[in-house]
Amino acid sequence: MKNNRRGLFIVLEGLDKCGKSTQTELLSEALEAKKMQFPDRSTSMGLIISDYLKGKRDINDQVIHLLFSANRWEAKNTIIETLNKGINIVCDRYAYSGVAFSSAKGLPIQWCKQCDSGLPKPDLVIYLRAPIKQLKDRGDFGAERYEKQEFQQQVQEVFDKMAQEEQFNIINAIQTKEEIFSQIMELTNDYSQNALINTIEQLWS
Ligand code: DGP
């Protein structure tokens, strides 16, 4: 999937503990892709976001959304340059998480989208979907600010709505990691063989 065309930009989305990170790891290895993750907690903005998520500091809803968004904007050039070098990107969360989590807190969807409007648009968005009832017992669910069953239910409603509007590819996240991965590979191969991969489009603009 390298040749002389630009790389593919693939985003994995879903609720906390849905298995995105494992699948991002597997897919980026399979595609020899650059692995990315938002929030990127390694930048100075990412460190503030991380403290917020861990409950070490409080920040109002609009300000934290703008920080999450800025954390994506600071990666814009890296995304474009990587794709233009013919390298694929597999990304754990992107602007769709911004809309789902911030609008579940009551911020207007349009306002949330506007902050990320103009970022590079992914070629494929894969939504790992599972009922929160089946995710809440995984790992250390509850360790971070948003990991509460009722809140995640609201986040899921926004993801489900966006899945239709934005043509997400939905995969049932209640399967073995091998089953999920094989479905992700099938989607990716299909897209890579059949889609016209032209210039990088802009998100929501
Ligand atoms: P993790 O993917 O485990 O690093 O967790 C990141 C958390 O932050 C997760 O609960 C989703 C949430 N999140 C990601 N992007 C945004 C955003 O733009 N706005 C808000 N409010 N939350 C976000």
PDB file of C-alpha atoms and ligand atoms in Angstrom:
ATOM      1  CA  MET A   1       0.000   0.000   0.000  1.00  0.00           C
ATOM      2  CA  LYS A   2       2.962   2.348  -0.454  1.00  0.00           C
ATOM      3  CA  ASN A   3       3.969   2.755  -4.144  1.00  0.00           C
ATOM      4  CA  ASN A   4       3.797   6.313  -5.370  1.00  0.00           C
ATOM      5  CA  ARG A   5       0.418   7.280  -4.069  1.00  0.00           C
ATOM      6  CA  ARG A   6      -0.129   9.033  -0.785  1.00  0.00           C
ATOM      7  CA  GLY A   7      -0.636   7.057   2.408  1.00  0.00           C
ATOM      8  CA  LEU A   8      -4.025   6.089   3.803  1.00  0.00           C
ATOM      9  CA  PHE A   9      -5.346   7.867   6.866  1.00  0.00           C
ATOM     10  CA  ILE A  10      -7.320   5.447   9.023  1.00  0.00           C
ATOM     11  CA  VAL A  11      -8.994   6.393  12.307  1.00  0.00           C
ATOM     12  CA  LEU A  12     -10.357   4.049  14.960  1.00  0.00           C
ATOM     13  CA  GLU A  13     -13.089   5.407  17.197  1.00  0.00           C
ATOM     14  CA  GLY A  14     -15.295   4.123  19.992  1.00  0.00           C
ATOM     15  CA  LEU A  15     -16.039   4.206  23.694  1.00  0.00           C
ATOM     16  CA  ASP A  16     -13.353   3.836  26.332  1.00  0.00           C
ATOM     17  CA  LYS A  17     -12.144   0.202  26.638  1.00  0.00           C
ATOM     18  CA  CYS A  18     -13.613  -0.863  23.280  1.00  0.00           C
ATOM     19  CA  GLY A  19     -10.248  -2.257  22.115  1.00  0.00           C
ATOM     20  CA  LYS A  20      -9.151   0.639  19.889  1.00  0.00           C
ATOM     21  CA  SER A  21      -5.611   0.762  21.198  1.00  0.00           C
ATOM     22  CA  THR A  22      -4.990  -2.968  20.622  1.00  0.00           C
ATOM     23  CA  GLN A  23      -6.403  -2.748  17.098  1.00  0.00           C
ATOM     24  CA  THR A  24      -4.455   0.439  16.342  1.00  0.00           C
ATOM     25  CA  GLU A  25      -1.308  -1.426  17.326  1.00  0.00           C
ATOM     26  CA  LEU A  26      -2.141  -4.471  15.168  1.00  0.00           C
ATOM     27  CA  LEU A  27      -3.234  -2.467  12.137  1.00  0.00           C
ATOM     28  CA  SER A  28      -0.303  -0.088  12.204  1.00  0.00           C
ATOM     29  CA  GLU A  29       2.053  -3.048  12.306  1.00  0.00           C
ATOM     30  CA  ALA A  30       0.277  -4.781   9.421  1.00  0.00           C
ATOM     31  CA  LEU A  31       0.308  -1.647   7.251  1.00  0.00           C
ATOM     32  CA  GLU A  32       3.761  -0.515   8.357  1.00  0.00           C
ATOM     33  CA  ALA A  33       1.941   2.647   9.278  1.00  0.00           C
ATOM     34  CA  LYS A  34       2.733   5.550  11.532  1.00  0.00           C
ATOM     35  CA  LYS A  35       0.756   5.046  14.715  1.00  0.00           C
ATOM     36  CA  MET A  36      -0.879   8.138  16.188  1.00  0.00           C
ATOM     37  CA  GLN A  37      -3.143   8.772  19.144  1.00  0.00           C
ATOM     38  CA  PHE A  38      -5.306  11.649  20.361  1.00  0.00           C
ATOM     39  CA  PRO A  39      -5.041  13.101  22.833  1.00  0.00           C
ATOM     40  CA  ASP A  40      -1.282  13.019  22.319  1.00  0.00           C
ATOM     41  CA  ARG A  41      -0.301  13.256  25.960  1.00  0.00           C
ATOM     42  CA  SER A  42       3.376  13.859  25.182  1.00  0.00           C
ATOM     43  CA  THR A  43       3.019  17.535  24.160  1.00  0.00           C
ATOM     44  CA  SER A  44       2.694  20.425  26.616  1.00  0.00           C
ATOM     45  CA  MET A  45      -1.016  20.709  25.806  1.00  0.00           C
ATOM     46  CA  GLY A  46      -1.356  16.940  26.069  1.00  0.00           C
ATOM     47  CA  LEU A  47       0.082  17.025  29.584  1.00  0.00           C
ATOM     48  CA  ILE A  48      -2.619  19.468  30.709  1.00  0.00           C
ATOM     49  CA  ILE A  49      -5.267  17.243  29.075  1.00  0.00           C
ATOM     50  CA  SER A  50      -3.838  14.206  30.814  1.00  0.00           C
ATOM     51  CA  ASP A  51      -3.981  15.917  34.227  1.00  0.00           C
ATOM     52  CA  TYR A  52      -7.572  16.888  33.491  1.00  0.00           C
ATOM     53  CA  LEU A  53      -8.530  13.328  32.534  1.00  0.00           C
ATOM     54  CA  LYS A  54      -6.884  11.961  35.667  1.00  0.00           C
ATOM     55  CA  GLY A  55      -8.865  14.427  37.793  1.00  0.00           C
ATOM     56  CA  LYS A  56      -5.753  16.324  38.898  1.00  0.00           C
ATOM     57  CA  ARG A  57      -7.150  19.621  37.654  1.00  0.00           C
ATOM     58  CA  ASP A  58     -10.512  21.066  36.681  1.00  0.00           C
ATOM     59  CA  ILE A  59     -10.972  23.001  33.450  1.00  0.00           C
ATOM     60  CA  ASN A  60     -14.239  24.322  32.061  1.00  0.00           C
ATOM     61  CA  ASP A  61     -15.911  22.379  29.252  1.00  0.00           C
ATOM     62  CA  GLN A  62     -15.236  24.864  26.450  1.00  0.00           C
ATOM     63  CA  VAL A  63     -11.598  25.381  27.407  1.00  0.00           C
ATOM     64  CA  ILE A  64     -10.815  21.680  27.625  1.00  0.00           C
ATOM     65  CA  HIS A  65     -12.506  21.072  24.276  1.00  0.00           C
ATOM     66  CA  LEU A  66     -10.345  23.789  22.721  1.00  0.00           C
ATOM     67  CA  LEU A  67      -7.249  22.174  24.224  1.00  0.00           C
ATOM     68  CA  PHE A  68      -8.198  18.746  22.844  1.00  0.00           C
ATOM     69  CA  SER A  69      -8.772  20.383  19.462  1.00  0.00           C
ATOM     70  CA  ALA A  70      -5.478  22.323  19.605  1.00  0.00           C
ATOM     71  CA  ASN A  71      -3.741  19.048  20.446  1.00  0.00           C
ATOM     72  CA  ARG A  72      -5.054  17.703  17.113  1.00  0.00           C
ATOM     73  CA  TRP A  73      -4.145  20.880  15.232  1.00  0.00           C
ATOM     74  CA  GLU A  74      -0.568  20.695  16.451  1.00  0.00           C
ATOM     75  CA  ALA A  75      -0.289  17.360  14.592  1.00  0.00           C
ATOM     76  CA  LYS A  76      -1.764  18.670  11.318  1.00  0.00           C
ATOM     77  CA  ASN A  77       1.534  19.163   9.465  1.00  0.00           C
ATOM     78  CA  THR A  78       2.877  15.799  10.607  1.00  0.00           C
ATOM     79  CA  ILE A  79      -0.274  14.086   9.296  1.00  0.00           C
ATOM     80  CA  ILE A  80      -0.092  15.794   5.903  1.00  0.00           C
ATOM     81  CA  GLU A  81       3.655  15.314   5.474  1.00  0.00           C
ATOM     82  CA  THR A  82       3.457  11.645   6.473  1.00  0.00           C
ATOM     83  CA  LEU A  83       0.622  10.893   4.045  1.00  0.00           C
ATOM     84  CA  ASN A  84       2.347  12.789   1.232  1.00  0.00           C
ATOM     85  CA  LYS A  85       5.459  10.662   1.742  1.00  0.00           C
ATOM     86  CA  GLY A  86       3.307   7.625   0.940  1.00  0.00           C
ATOM     87  CA  ILE A  87       3.194   6.442   4.556  1.00  0.00           C
ATOM     88  CA  ASN A  88      -0.076   5.189   6.036  1.00  0.00           C
ATOM     89  CA  ILE A  89      -1.364   6.523   9.350  1.00  0.00           C
ATOM     90  CA  VAL A  90      -3.433   4.550  11.855  1.00  0.00           C
ATOM     91  CA  CYS A  91      -4.853   6.797  14.526  1.00  0.00           C
ATOM     92  CA  ASP A  92      -6.475   5.978  17.864  1.00  0.00           C
ATOM     93  CA  ARG A  93      -9.264   8.627  18.191  1.00  0.00           C
ATOM     94  CA  TYR A  94      -9.605  11.891  16.287  1.00  0.00           C
ATOM     95  CA  ALA A  95     -12.003  14.816  16.007  1.00  0.00           C
ATOM     96  CA  TYR A  96     -15.044  12.486  16.190  1.00  0.00           C
ATOM     97  CA  SER A  97     -14.178  11.724  19.829  1.00  0.00           C
ATOM     98  CA  GLY A  98     -14.114  15.477  20.356  1.00  0.00           C
ATOM     99  CA  VAL A  99     -17.675  15.814  19.097  1.00  0.00           C
ATOM    100  CA  ALA A 100     -18.942  12.725  20.935  1.00  0.00           C
ATOM    101  CA  PHE A 101     -17.425  13.447  24.346  1.00  0.00           C
ATOM    102  CA  SER A 102     -17.872  17.223  24.422  1.00  0.00           C
ATOM    103  CA  SER A 103     -21.405  17.231  23.044  1.00  0.00           C
ATOM    104  CA  ALA A 104     -22.358  14.497  25.527  1.00  0.00           C
ATOM    105  CA  LYS A 105     -21.443  17.090  28.166  1.00  0.00           C
ATOM    106  CA  GLY A 106     -23.913  19.513  26.606  1.00  0.00           C
ATOM    107  CA  LEU A 107     -21.811  21.579  24.199  1.00  0.00           C
ATOM    108  CA  PRO A 108     -23.487  22.212  20.815  1.00  0.00           C
ATOM    109  CA  ILE A 109     -22.395  19.735  18.137  1.00  0.00           C
ATOM    110  CA  GLN A 110     -21.797  22.477  15.570  1.00  0.00           C
ATOM    111  CA  TRP A 111     -19.550  24.372  17.949  1.00  0.00           C
ATOM    112  CA  CYS A 112     -17.548  21.219  18.662  1.00  0.00           C
ATOM    113  CA  LYS A 113     -17.156  20.463  14.960  1.00  0.00           C
ATOM    114  CA  GLN A 114     -16.170  24.008  14.073  1.00  0.00           C
ATOM    115  CA  CYS A 115     -13.049  23.773  16.245  1.00  0.00           C
ATOM    116  CA  ASP A 116     -11.728  20.871  14.139  1.00  0.00           C
ATOM    117  CA  SER A 117     -13.049  22.058  10.792  1.00  0.00           C
ATOM    118  CA  GLY A 118     -10.184  22.096   8.258  1.00  0.00           C
ATOM    119  CA  LEU A 119      -8.099  19.301   9.778  1.00  0.00           C
ATOM    120  CA  PRO A 120      -7.051  16.502   7.385  1.00  0.00           C
ATOM    121  CA  LYS A 121     -10.022  14.239   6.737  1.00  0.00           C
ATOM    122  CA  PRO A 122      -9.497  10.504   7.328  1.00  0.00           C
ATOM    123  CA  ASP A 123     -10.035   8.090   4.451  1.00  0.00           C
ATOM    124  CA  LEU A 124     -11.612   5.473   6.673  1.00  0.00           C
ATOM    125  CA  VAL A 125     -13.223   5.736  10.087  1.00  0.00           C
ATOM    126  CA  ILE A 126     -13.688   2.430  11.869  1.00  0.00           C
ATOM    127  CA  TYR A 127     -16.074   2.505  14.803  1.00  0.00           C
ATOM    128  CA  LEU A 128     -15.620  -0.338  17.287  1.00  0.00           C
ATOM    129  CA  ARG A 129     -19.066  -0.534  18.780  1.00  0.00           C
ATOM    130  CA  ALA A 130     -20.083  -2.291  21.980  1.00  0.00           C
ATOM    131  CA  PRO A 131     -22.707  -1.720  24.664  1.00  0.00           C
ATOM    132  CA  ILE A 132     -21.140   0.048  27.634  1.00  0.00           C
ATOM    133  CA  LYS A 133     -22.558  -2.668  29.904  1.00  0.00           C
ATOM    134  CA  GLN A 134     -20.063  -5.040  28.315  1.00  0.00           C
ATOM    135  CA  LEU A 135     -17.122  -2.646  28.440  1.00  0.00           C
ATOM    136  CA  LYS A 136     -17.387  -1.357  31.979  1.00  0.00           C
ATOM    137  CA  ASP A 137     -15.816  -4.480  33.504  1.00  0.00           C
ATOM    138  CA  ARG A 138     -12.743  -4.290  31.277  1.00  0.00           C
ATOM    139  CA  GLY A 139      -9.343  -3.294  32.641  1.00  0.00           C
ATOM    140  CA  ASP A 140      -9.282  -0.248  34.878  1.00  0.00           C
ATOM    141  CA  PHE A 141     -12.559   1.281  33.670  1.00  0.00           C
ATOM    142  CA  GLY A 142     -13.386   4.166  35.992  1.00  0.00           C
ATOM    143  CA  ALA A 143      -9.795   5.334  36.403  1.00  0.00           C
ATOM    144  CA  GLU A 144     -10.299   8.471  34.288  1.00  0.00           C
ATOM    145  CA  ARG A 145     -12.799  11.310  34.323  1.00  0.00           C
ATOM    146  CA  TYR A 146     -15.117  10.203  31.525  1.00  0.00           C
ATOM    147  CA  GLU A 147     -15.204   6.515  32.438  1.00  0.00           C
ATOM    148  CA  LYS A 148     -18.679   6.446  33.938  1.00  0.00           C
ATOM    149  CA  GLN A 149     -21.386   4.181  32.593  1.00  0.00           C
ATOM    150  CA  GLU A 150     -24.113   6.796  32.229  1.00  0.00           C
ATOM    151  CA  PHE A 151     -21.851   9.298  30.529  1.00  0.00           C
ATOM    152  CA  GLN A 152     -20.452   6.700  28.110  1.00  0.00           C
ATOM    153  CA  GLN A 153     -24.033   5.807  27.184  1.00  0.00           C
ATOM    154  CA  GLN A 154     -24.572   9.429  26.114  1.00  0.00           C
ATOM    155  CA  VAL A 155     -21.285   9.424  24.216  1.00  0.00           C
ATOM    156  CA  GLN A 156     -22.396   6.284  22.392  1.00  0.00           C
ATOM    157  CA  GLU A 157     -25.607   7.960  21.274  1.00  0.00           C
ATOM    158  CA  VAL A 158     -23.598  10.733  19.617  1.00  0.00           C
ATOM    159  CA  PHE A 159     -21.187   8.223  18.028  1.00  0.00           C
ATOM    160  CA  ASP A 160     -24.164   6.240  16.669  1.00  0.00           C
ATOM    161  CA  LYS A 161     -25.654   9.365  15.119  1.00  0.00           C
ATOM    162  CA  MET A 162     -22.322  10.415  13.620  1.00  0.00           C
ATOM    163  CA  ALA A 163     -21.773   6.882  12.309  1.00  0.00           C
ATOM    164  CA  GLN A 164     -24.647   7.419   9.892  1.00  0.00           C
ATOM    165  CA  GLU A 165     -23.892  11.001   8.967  1.00  0.00           C
ATOM    166  CA  GLU A 166     -20.173  10.445   8.477  1.00  0.00           C
ATOM    167  CA  GLN A 167     -20.320   6.925   7.026  1.00  0.00           C
ATOM    168  CA  PHE A 168     -18.314   5.187   9.703  1.00  0.00           C
ATOM    169  CA  ASN A 169     -17.562   1.507   9.207  1.00  0.00           C
ATOM    170  CA  ILE A 170     -19.057  -0.204  12.228  1.00  0.00           C
ATOM    171  CA  ILE A 171     -17.491  -3.335  13.712  1.00  0.00           C
ATOM    172  CA  ASN A 172     -18.902  -5.278  16.637  1.00  0.00           C
ATOM    173  CA  ALA A 173     -16.305  -4.876  19.398  1.00  0.00           C
ATOM    174  CA  ILE A 174     -17.618  -7.876  21.346  1.00  0.00           C
ATOM    175  CA  GLN A 175     -15.591 -10.457  19.442  1.00  0.00           C
ATOM    176  CA  THR A 176     -12.101 -11.845  19.861  1.00  0.00           C
ATOM    177  CA  LYS A 177      -9.295  -9.458  18.985  1.00  0.00           C
ATOM    178  CA  GLU A 178      -8.394 -11.753  16.061  1.00  0.00           C
ATOM    179  CA  GLU A 179     -11.943 -11.620  14.667  1.00  0.00           C
ATOM    180  CA  ILE A 180     -12.060  -7.842  14.979  1.00  0.00           C
ATOM    181  CA  PHE A 181      -8.668  -7.484  13.367  1.00  0.00           C
ATOM    182  CA  SER A 182      -9.567  -9.662  10.418  1.00  0.00           C
ATOM    183  CA  GLN A 183     -12.670  -7.529   9.767  1.00  0.00           C
ATOM    184  CA  ILE A 184     -10.603  -4.358   9.995  1.00  0.00           C
ATOM    185  CA  MET A 185      -8.085  -5.783   7.508  1.00  0.00           C
ATOM    186  CA  GLU A 186     -10.889  -6.725   5.135  1.00  0.00           C
ATOM    187  CA  LEU A 187     -12.282  -3.186   5.225  1.00  0.00           C
ATOM    188  CA  THR A 188      -8.852  -1.679   4.740  1.00  0.00           C
ATOM    189  CA  ASN A 189      -7.921  -3.929   1.817  1.00  0.00           C
ATOM    190  CA  ASP A 190     -11.275  -3.274   0.183  1.00  0.00           C
ATOM    191  CA  TYR A 191     -10.848   0.468   0.512  1.00  0.00           C
ATOM    192  CA  SER A 192      -7.273   0.397  -0.652  1.00  0.00           C
ATOM    193  CA  GLN A 193      -8.117  -1.606  -3.769  1.00  0.00           C
ATOM    194  CA  ASN A 194     -11.315   0.183  -4.765  1.00  0.00           C
ATOM    195  CA  ALA A 195     -11.263   3.790  -3.617  1.00  0.00           C
ATOM    196  CA  LEU A 196      -9.810   6.683  -5.530  1.00  0.00           C
ATOM    197  CA  ILE A 197      -7.175   8.067  -3.240  1.00  0.00           C
ATOM    198  CA  ASN A 198      -6.615  11.654  -4.313  1.00  0.00           C
ATOM    199  CA  THR A 199      -5.672  14.800  -2.501  1.00  0.00           C
ATOM    200  CA  ILE A 200      -6.168  14.996   1.233  1.00  0.00           C
ATOM    201  CA  GLU A 201      -9.583  16.477   1.959  1.00  0.00           C
ATOM    202  CA  GLN A 202     -10.491  18.762   4.825  1.00  0.00           C
ATOM    203  CA  LEU A 203     -12.757  17.764   7.642  1.00  0.00           C
ATOM    204  CA  TRP A 204     -16.094  19.594   8.045  1.00  0.00           C
ATOM    205  CA  SER A 205     -15.310  22.523   5.766  1.00  0.00           C
TER     206      SER A 205
HETATM  207  P1  DGP B   1      -7.543   7.647  25.931  1.00  0.00           P
HETATM  208  O1  DGP B   1      -8.078   7.384  24.545  1.00  0.00           O
HETATM  209  O2  DGP B   1      -7.543   6.432  26.813  1.00  0.00           O
HETATM  210  O3  DGP B   1      -6.230   8.381  25.924  1.00  0.00           O
HETATM  211  O4  DGP B   1      -8.574   8.628  26.662  1.00  0.00           O
HETATM  212  C1  DGP B   1      -8.850   9.910  26.195  1.00  0.00           C
HETATM  213  C2  DGP B   1     -10.158  10.377  26.805  1.00  0.00           C
HETATM  214  O5  DGP B   1     -10.428  11.692  26.327  1.00  0.00           O
HETATM  215  C3  DGP B   1     -11.342   9.526  26.393  1.00  0.00           C
HETATM  216  O6  DGP B   1     -12.238   9.424  27.487  1.00  0.00           O
HETATM  217  C4  DGP B   1     -11.981  10.319  25.269  1.00  0.00           C
HETATM  218  C5  DGP B   1     -11.688  11.730  25.629  1.00  0.00           C
HETATM  219  N1  DGP B   1     -11.554  12.654  24.480  1.00  0.00           N
HETATM  220  C6  DGP B   1     -10.811  12.473  23.375  1.00  0.00           C
HETATM  221  N2  DGP B   1     -10.878  13.551  22.563  1.00  0.00           N
HETATM  222  C7  DGP B   1     -11.690  14.445  23.209  1.00  0.00           C
HETATM  223  C8  DGP B   1     -12.135  15.760  22.882  1.00  0.00           C
HETATM  224  O7  DGP B   1     -11.810  16.359  21.850  1.00  0.00           O
HETATM  225  N3  DGP B   1     -12.977  16.354  23.786  1.00  0.00           N
HETATM  226  C9  DGP B   1     -13.339  15.746  24.943  1.00  0.00           C
HETATM  227  N4  DGP B   1     -14.155  16.403  25.773  1.00  0.00           N
HETATM  228  N5  DGP B   1     -12.922  14.500  25.278  1.00  0.00           N
HETATM  229  C10 DGP B   1     -12.114  13.864  24.418  1.00  0.00           C
END
